[in-house]
mmCIF file of C-alpha atoms in Angstrom:
data_model
loop_
_atom_site.group_PDB
_atom_site.id
_atom_site.type_symbol
_atom_site.label_atom_id
_atom_site.label_comp_id
_atom_site.label_asym_id
_atom_site.label_seq_id
_atom_site.Cartn_x
_atom_site.Cartn_y
_atom_site.Cartn_z
ATOM 1 C CA UNK A 6 33.922 6.815 16.701
ATOM 2 C CA UNK A 7 33.060 7.577 20.294
ATOM 3 C CA UNK A 8 29.804 6.592 21.841
ATOM 4 C CA UNK A 9 28.670 10.179 21.955
ATOM 5 C CA UNK A 10 29.315 10.520 18.248
ATOM 6 C CA UNK A 11 27.251 7.414 17.425
ATOM 7 C CA UNK A 12 24.412 8.612 19.552
ATOM 8 C CA UNK A 13 24.570 12.145 17.989
ATOM 9 C CA UNK A 14 24.382 10.574 14.524
ATOM 10 C CA UNK A 15 21.569 8.336 15.497
ATOM 11 C CA UNK A 16 19.596 11.396 16.913
ATOM 12 C CA UNK A 17 20.055 13.345 13.718
ATOM 13 C CA UNK A 18 18.844 10.304 11.714
ATOM 14 C CA UNK A 19 15.701 10.011 13.819
ATOM 15 C CA UNK A 20 15.048 13.658 13.651
ATOM 16 C CA UNK A 21 15.398 13.613 9.820
ATOM 17 C CA UNK A 22 13.131 10.647 9.591
ATOM 18 C CA UNK A 23 10.386 12.387 11.771
ATOM 19 C CA UNK A 24 10.867 15.643 9.633
ATOM 20 C CA UNK A 25 10.229 13.574 6.386
ATOM 21 C CA UNK A 26 7.388 11.727 7.859
ATOM 22 C CA UNK A 27 5.731 15.129 8.786
ATOM 23 C CA UNK A 28 6.233 16.450 5.347
ATOM 24 C CA UNK A 29 5.155 13.432 3.346
ATOM 25 C CA UNK A 30 1.434 12.704 2.759
ATOM 26 C CA UNK A 31 1.662 8.964 3.263
ATOM 27 C CA UNK A 32 -1.398 6.871 2.072
ATOM 28 C CA UNK A 33 -1.705 3.475 3.620
ATOM 29 C CA UNK A 34 -4.476 1.182 2.269
ATOM 30 C CA UNK A 35 -5.263 -2.597 2.760
ATOM 31 C CA UNK A 36 -5.258 -4.545 -0.473
ATOM 32 C CA UNK A 37 -6.763 -8.064 -0.924
ATOM 33 C CA UNK A 38 -5.344 -10.555 -3.322
ATOM 34 C CA UNK A 39 -5.479 -14.311 -4.055
ATOM 35 C CA UNK A 40 -3.022 -16.988 -4.448
ATOM 36 C CA UNK A 41 -4.224 -20.458 -5.435
ATOM 37 C CA UNK A 42 -7.767 -19.604 -4.153
ATOM 38 C CA UNK A 43 -6.491 -18.289 -0.733
ATOM 39 C CA UNK A 44 -6.996 -14.648 0.255
ATOM 40 C CA UNK A 45 -4.159 -12.608 1.371
ATOM 41 C CA UNK A 46 -4.059 -9.111 2.757
ATOM 42 C CA UNK A 47 -1.367 -6.705 2.018
ATOM 43 C CA UNK A 48 -0.737 -3.166 3.008
ATOM 44 C CA UNK A 49 0.227 -0.634 0.210
ATOM 45 C CA UNK A 50 1.877 2.773 1.104
ATOM 46 C CA UNK A 51 2.999 5.650 -0.889
ATOM 47 C CA UNK A 52 3.199 9.475 -0.781
ATOM 48 C CA UNK A 53 0.224 10.899 -2.685
ATOM 49 C CA UNK A 54 1.888 14.158 -2.895
ATOM 50 C CA UNK A 55 4.347 12.752 -5.400
ATOM 51 C CA UNK A 56 3.359 12.368 -9.093
ATOM 52 C CA UNK A 57 4.265 9.466 -11.478
ATOM 53 C CA UNK A 58 5.712 6.075 -10.923
ATOM 54 C CA UNK A 59 8.385 5.586 -8.389
ATOM 55 C CA UNK A 60 10.513 2.506 -7.213
ATOM 56 C CA UNK A 61 8.632 -0.158 -5.341
ATOM 57 C CA UNK A 62 9.774 -2.052 -2.200
ATOM 58 C CA UNK A 63 8.197 -5.216 -0.818
ATOM 59 C CA UNK A 64 8.386 -5.675 2.951
ATOM 60 C CA UNK A 65 8.284 -9.212 4.228
ATOM 61 C CA UNK A 66 7.104 -9.722 7.821
ATOM 62 C CA UNK A 67 8.565 -11.560 10.802
ATOM 63 C CA UNK A 68 7.416 -15.042 11.701
ATOM 64 C CA UNK A 69 4.583 -13.463 13.659
ATOM 65 C CA UNK A 70 2.844 -12.704 10.277
ATOM 66 C CA UNK A 71 1.599 -9.521 8.647
ATOM 67 C CA UNK A 72 1.392 -7.149 11.686
ATOM 68 C CA UNK A 73 1.680 -3.506 12.540
ATOM 69 C CA UNK A 74 5.402 -3.542 12.653
ATOM 70 C CA UNK A 75 5.533 -4.617 8.885
ATOM 71 C CA UNK A 76 3.114 -1.973 8.034
ATOM 72 C CA UNK A 77 5.175 0.769 10.030
ATOM 73 C CA UNK A 78 8.269 -0.138 8.019
ATOM 74 C CA UNK A 79 6.236 0.183 4.738
ATOM 75 C CA UNK A 80 5.121 3.622 5.897
ATOM 76 C CA UNK A 81 8.767 4.640 6.623
ATOM 77 C CA UNK A 82 9.766 3.553 3.065
ATOM 78 C CA UNK A 83 6.877 5.683 1.633
ATOM 79 C CA UNK A 84 8.218 8.815 3.448
ATOM 80 C CA UNK A 85 11.320 8.339 1.529
ATOM 81 C CA UNK A 86 9.527 8.462 -1.842
ATOM 82 C CA UNK A 87 9.002 4.748 -2.526
ATOM 83 C CA UNK A 88 5.836 2.883 -2.919
ATOM 84 C CA UNK A 89 5.960 -0.011 -0.358
ATOM 85 C CA UNK A 90 3.805 -3.225 -0.110
ATOM 86 C CA UNK A 91 3.869 -4.920 3.278
ATOM 87 C CA UNK A 92 3.035 -8.373 1.831
ATOM 88 C CA UNK A 93 1.392 -11.449 3.486
ATOM 89 C CA UNK A 94 3.029 -14.806 3.424
ATOM 90 C CA UNK A 95 0.420 -16.826 5.565
ATOM 91 C CA UNK A 96 -3.058 -15.764 4.519
ATOM 92 C CA UNK A 97 -5.684 -13.163 5.676
ATOM 93 C CA UNK A 98 -6.148 -13.505 9.465
ATOM 94 C CA UNK A 99 -3.213 -15.626 10.207
ATOM 95 C CA UNK A 100 -1.396 -13.596 12.867
ATOM 96 C CA UNK A 101 0.424 -15.276 15.753
ATOM 97 C CA UNK A 102 0.331 -14.073 19.326
ATOM 98 C CA UNK A 103 2.455 -17.034 20.614
ATOM 99 C CA UNK A 104 5.787 -18.421 19.295
ATOM 100 C CA UNK A 105 4.267 -21.859 18.835
ATOM 101 C CA UNK A 106 1.604 -20.288 16.478
ATOM 102 C CA UNK A 107 4.328 -18.334 14.619
ATOM 103 C CA UNK A 108 6.510 -21.373 14.154
ATOM 104 C CA UNK A 109 3.443 -23.368 12.916
ATOM 105 C CA UNK A 110 2.603 -20.586 10.393
ATOM 106 C CA UNK A 111 6.041 -20.245 9.279
ATOM 107 C CA UNK A 112 6.835 -23.984 8.702
ATOM 108 C CA UNK A 113 3.614 -24.592 6.937
ATOM 109 C CA UNK A 114 4.801 -21.853 4.468
ATOM 110 C CA UNK A 115 8.384 -22.913 4.016
ATOM 111 C CA UNK A 116 7.826 -26.681 4.095
ATOM 112 C CA UNK A 117 6.885 -26.459 0.453
ATOM 113 C CA UNK A 118 9.228 -23.754 -0.889
ATOM 114 C CA UNK A 119 7.322 -23.748 -4.227
ATOM 115 C CA UNK A 120 4.343 -22.353 -2.241
ATOM 116 C CA UNK A 121 6.298 -19.702 -0.557
ATOM 117 C CA UNK A 122 7.829 -18.638 -3.838
ATOM 118 C CA UNK A 123 4.461 -18.357 -5.534
ATOM 119 C CA UNK A 124 3.097 -16.150 -2.532
ATOM 120 C CA UNK A 125 6.321 -13.945 -2.878
ATOM 121 C CA UNK A 126 5.949 -13.610 -6.666
ATOM 122 C CA UNK A 127 2.087 -12.835 -6.445
ATOM 123 C CA UNK A 128 2.901 -9.932 -4.092
ATOM 124 C CA UNK A 129 5.792 -8.756 -6.299
ATOM 125 C CA UNK A 130 3.486 -8.854 -9.341
ATOM 126 C CA UNK A 131 0.811 -6.933 -7.369
ATOM 127 C CA UNK A 132 3.404 -4.300 -6.323
ATOM 128 C CA UNK A 133 4.651 -3.922 -10.015
ATOM 129 C CA UNK A 134 0.889 -3.593 -11.152
ATOM 130 C CA UNK A 135 0.347 -0.364 -9.352
ATOM 131 C CA UNK A 136 0.228 2.879 -11.173
ATOM 132 C CA UNK A 137 2.634 4.558 -8.831
ATOM 133 C CA UNK A 138 5.333 1.936 -9.382
ATOM 134 C CA UNK A 139 8.063 1.695 -11.911
ATOM 135 C CA UNK A 140 7.891 -1.959 -12.462
ATOM 136 C CA UNK A 141 11.577 -2.124 -13.641
ATOM 137 C CA UNK A 142 12.599 -0.628 -10.266
ATOM 138 C CA UNK A 143 11.840 -2.966 -7.404
ATOM 139 C CA UNK A 144 13.559 -4.296 -4.299
ATOM 140 C CA UNK A 145 12.619 -6.338 -1.219
ATOM 141 C CA UNK A 146 13.392 -6.073 2.556
ATOM 142 C CA UNK A 147 12.671 -8.575 5.084
ATOM 143 C CA UNK A 148 12.923 -9.239 8.842
ATOM 144 C CA UNK A 149 13.767 -12.645 10.636
ATOM 145 C CA UNK A 150 11.649 -15.072 8.607
ATOM 146 C CA UNK A 151 11.174 -12.371 6.012
ATOM 147 C CA UNK A 152 14.890 -11.827 5.827
ATOM 148 C CA UNK A 153 15.464 -15.449 4.947
ATOM 149 C CA UNK A 154 12.661 -15.034 2.291
ATOM 150 C CA UNK A 155 14.259 -12.168 0.554
ATOM 151 C CA UNK A 156 17.637 -13.898 0.435
ATOM 152 C CA UNK A 157 15.913 -16.861 -1.151
ATOM 153 C CA UNK A 158 14.302 -14.481 -3.655
ATOM 154 C CA UNK A 159 17.744 -13.229 -4.639
ATOM 155 C CA UNK A 160 19.291 -16.647 -4.694
ATOM 156 C CA UNK A 161 16.687 -17.917 -7.027
ATOM 157 C CA UNK A 162 17.059 -15.035 -9.527
ATOM 158 C CA UNK A 163 14.067 -12.897 -8.912
ATOM 159 C CA UNK A 164 13.988 -9.691 -10.872
ATOM 160 C CA UNK A 165 14.840 -7.303 -8.088
ATOM 161 C CA UNK A 166 17.543 -4.560 -7.931
ATOM 162 C CA UNK A 167 18.267 -5.356 -4.316
ATOM 163 C CA UNK A 168 17.357 -7.196 -1.193
ATOM 164 C CA UNK A 169 17.919 -6.382 2.466
ATOM 165 C CA UNK A 170 17.811 -8.923 5.287
ATOM 166 C CA UNK A 171 17.559 -7.896 8.816
ATOM 167 C CA UNK A 172 18.396 -10.618 11.315
ATOM 168 C CA UNK A 173 17.179 -13.131 9.051
ATOM 169 C CA UNK A 174 18.230 -16.834 8.452
ATOM 170 C CA UNK A 175 21.301 -17.311 6.299
ATOM 171 C CA UNK A 176 20.997 -21.035 5.794
ATOM 172 C CA UNK A 177 19.502 -22.447 2.413
ATOM 173 C CA UNK A 178 18.836 -25.498 0.417
ATOM 174 C CA UNK A 179 19.248 -23.519 -2.826
ATOM 175 C CA UNK A 180 22.619 -21.639 -2.697
ATOM 176 C CA UNK A 181 23.315 -18.977 -5.183
ATOM 177 C CA UNK A 182 24.856 -19.981 -8.483
ATOM 178 C CA UNK A 183 27.255 -17.921 -10.487
ATOM 179 C CA UNK A 184 25.370 -15.519 -12.798
ATOM 180 C CA UNK A 185 21.972 -16.276 -11.370
ATOM 181 C CA UNK A 186 21.521 -13.555 -8.886
ATOM 182 C CA UNK A 187 20.235 -10.231 -10.223
ATOM 183 C CA UNK A 188 19.900 -8.436 -7.004
ATOM 184 C CA UNK A 189 22.446 -6.642 -4.832
ATOM 185 C CA UNK A 190 22.397 -8.213 -1.388
ATOM 186 C CA UNK A 191 22.638 -6.471 2.003
ATOM 187 C CA UNK A 192 22.511 -8.282 5.468
ATOM 188 C CA UNK A 193 22.282 -6.725 8.813
ATOM 189 C CA UNK A 194 22.925 -9.176 11.555
ATOM 190 C CA UNK A 195 23.060 -9.161 15.398
ATOM 191 C CA UNK A 196 26.528 -10.626 16.450
ATOM 192 C CA UNK A 197 24.889 -11.973 19.704
ATOM 193 C CA UNK A 198 22.050 -13.551 17.749
ATOM 194 C CA UNK A 199 21.967 -17.137 19.074
ATOM 195 C CA UNK A 200 20.087 -18.317 16.017
ATOM 196 C CA UNK A 201 22.754 -17.409 13.576
ATOM 197 C CA UNK A 202 25.912 -19.416 14.262
ATOM 198 C CA UNK A 203 29.519 -18.394 13.130
ATOM 199 C CA UNK A 204 29.389 -21.237 10.642
ATOM 200 C CA UNK A 205 26.204 -19.979 9.177
ATOM 201 C CA UNK A 206 27.895 -16.603 8.483
ATOM 202 C CA UNK A 207 31.124 -18.239 7.139
ATOM 203 C CA UNK A 208 29.123 -20.386 4.662
ATOM 204 C CA UNK A 209 26.906 -17.377 3.617
ATOM 205 C CA UNK A 210 29.857 -15.206 2.762
ATOM 206 C CA UNK A 211 31.564 -18.099 0.873
ATOM 207 C CA UNK A 212 28.413 -18.639 -1.067
ATOM 208 C CA UNK A 213 27.979 -15.047 -2.047
ATOM 209 C CA UNK A 214 31.651 -14.767 -3.068
ATOM 210 C CA UNK A 215 31.652 -18.023 -5.053
ATOM 211 C CA UNK A 216 28.509 -16.816 -6.818
ATOM 212 C CA UNK A 217 29.958 -13.444 -7.834
ATOM 213 C CA UNK A 218 27.131 -11.533 -5.686
ATOM 214 C CA UNK A 219 27.381 -7.911 -4.868
ATOM 215 C CA UNK A 220 26.992 -8.260 -1.116
ATOM 216 C CA UNK A 221 27.689 -6.662 2.210
ATOM 217 C CA UNK A 222 27.355 -8.182 5.581
ATOM 218 C CA UNK A 223 27.202 -6.086 8.824
ATOM 219 C CA UNK A 224 27.459 -7.794 12.182
ATOM 220 C CA UNK A 225 26.398 -5.526 15.050
ATOM 221 C CA UNK A 226 28.267 -6.206 18.210
ATOM 222 C CA UNK A 227 26.070 -7.115 21.052
ATOM 223 C CA UNK A 228 22.899 -7.098 19.132
ATOM 224 C CA UNK A 229 20.420 -9.906 19.625
ATOM 225 C CA UNK A 230 17.687 -11.369 17.220
ATOM 226 C CA UNK A 231 14.933 -8.974 16.265
ATOM 227 C CA UNK A 232 17.188 -5.919 17.084
ATOM 228 C CA UNK A 233 15.196 -3.640 14.734
ATOM 229 C CA UNK A 234 11.899 -4.262 16.346
ATOM 230 C CA UNK A 235 10.994 -2.225 19.572
ATOM 231 C CA UNK A 236 8.535 -4.855 20.552
ATOM 232 C CA UNK A 237 11.396 -7.371 20.847
ATOM 233 C CA UNK A 238 12.002 -6.528 24.545
ATOM 234 C CA UNK A 239 8.448 -7.279 25.430
ATOM 235 C CA UNK A 240 8.592 -10.644 23.485
ATOM 236 C CA UNK A 241 11.736 -11.531 25.458
ATOM 237 C CA UNK A 242 10.082 -10.930 28.772
ATOM 238 C CA UNK A 243 6.813 -12.542 27.988
ATOM 239 C CA UNK A 244 7.955 -15.757 26.193
ATOM 240 C CA UNK A 245 11.660 -15.888 27.572
ATOM 241 C CA UNK A 246 12.999 -15.542 24.063
ATOM 242 C CA UNK A 247 16.689 -14.553 23.443
ATOM 243 C CA UNK A 248 15.670 -11.411 21.479
ATOM 244 C CA UNK A 249 16.025 -7.705 22.029
ATOM 245 C CA UNK A 250 15.688 -4.239 20.543
ATOM 246 C CA UNK A 251 19.008 -2.473 19.820
ATOM 247 C CA UNK A 252 18.398 1.223 18.910
ATOM 248 C CA UNK A 253 21.941 1.763 17.696
ATOM 249 C CA UNK A 254 21.916 -1.259 15.461
ATOM 250 C CA UNK A 255 18.375 -0.293 14.282
ATOM 251 C CA UNK A 256 19.262 3.380 13.456
ATOM 252 C CA UNK A 257 22.639 2.447 11.752
ATOM 253 C CA UNK A 258 20.952 -0.372 9.575
ATOM 254 C CA UNK A 259 18.186 2.079 8.554
ATOM 255 C CA UNK A 260 20.696 4.718 7.599
ATOM 256 C CA UNK A 261 22.443 1.978 5.448
ATOM 257 C CA UNK A 262 19.105 0.964 3.947
ATOM 258 C CA UNK A 263 18.334 4.559 2.848
ATOM 259 C CA UNK A 264 21.724 4.881 1.206
ATOM 260 C CA UNK A 265 21.489 1.489 -0.402
ATOM 261 C CA UNK A 266 18.047 2.045 -1.934
ATOM 262 C CA UNK A 267 19.182 5.470 -3.232
ATOM 263 C CA UNK A 268 22.142 3.824 -4.810
ATOM 264 C CA UNK A 269 20.335 0.852 -6.512
ATOM 265 C CA UNK A 270 17.434 3.106 -7.873
ATOM 266 C CA UNK A 271 19.896 5.975 -8.683
ATOM 267 C CA UNK A 272 17.971 8.584 -6.841
#
């Protein structure tokens, strides 16, 4: 496809998204919950013009923590007719403004994977408990750190229809086993992401194939880490990080996301 054709498709997709957002009556509300005595703050979004339960989608944030970007993605899902919960993996108020703090928050969470699993599961249970959610129809999407988390949830057999990782880590200490994975898996990766090595990709694909997982891996040529986040360019400049926004990869991955969610939920 020509460059003009891709730009045209992206423009149409963005216009459709804006039209949907204008039509929907999206409600967003903070929701407090507790895990092992620690408070967490999630963000629940849904279209209040719709009636009855609908599929629910978890949104797992980047290593920065539960920030406006994660909430924006939850709101985008609500315009598509889903109930979305942007969860909190760190705890209320733990939001990083510097990579050193982000890394510290992330490592404190994943250093004991049982703790990370408990936090993910608590948010999943919270989502399923909402009256506007069909508890048998849930999925999870995640960005960077969150992408690795949703892949872990799939690998360990969490009851999800599907998971989507955007520029997330592919490495694991708990590889998927045959028959254990319930979720369909989709991964959107930046081919120029220096954090994701070719050997990581090869190992991931081999793992998924050996475990019989329904998966698809899309590698966007020229795209860097955090290619879905418009703030990535500012992070790159401020902190000299090898990250960057890529409008084409962002638009294409979101179109694929919409199609995937529609497929797994049969909507």
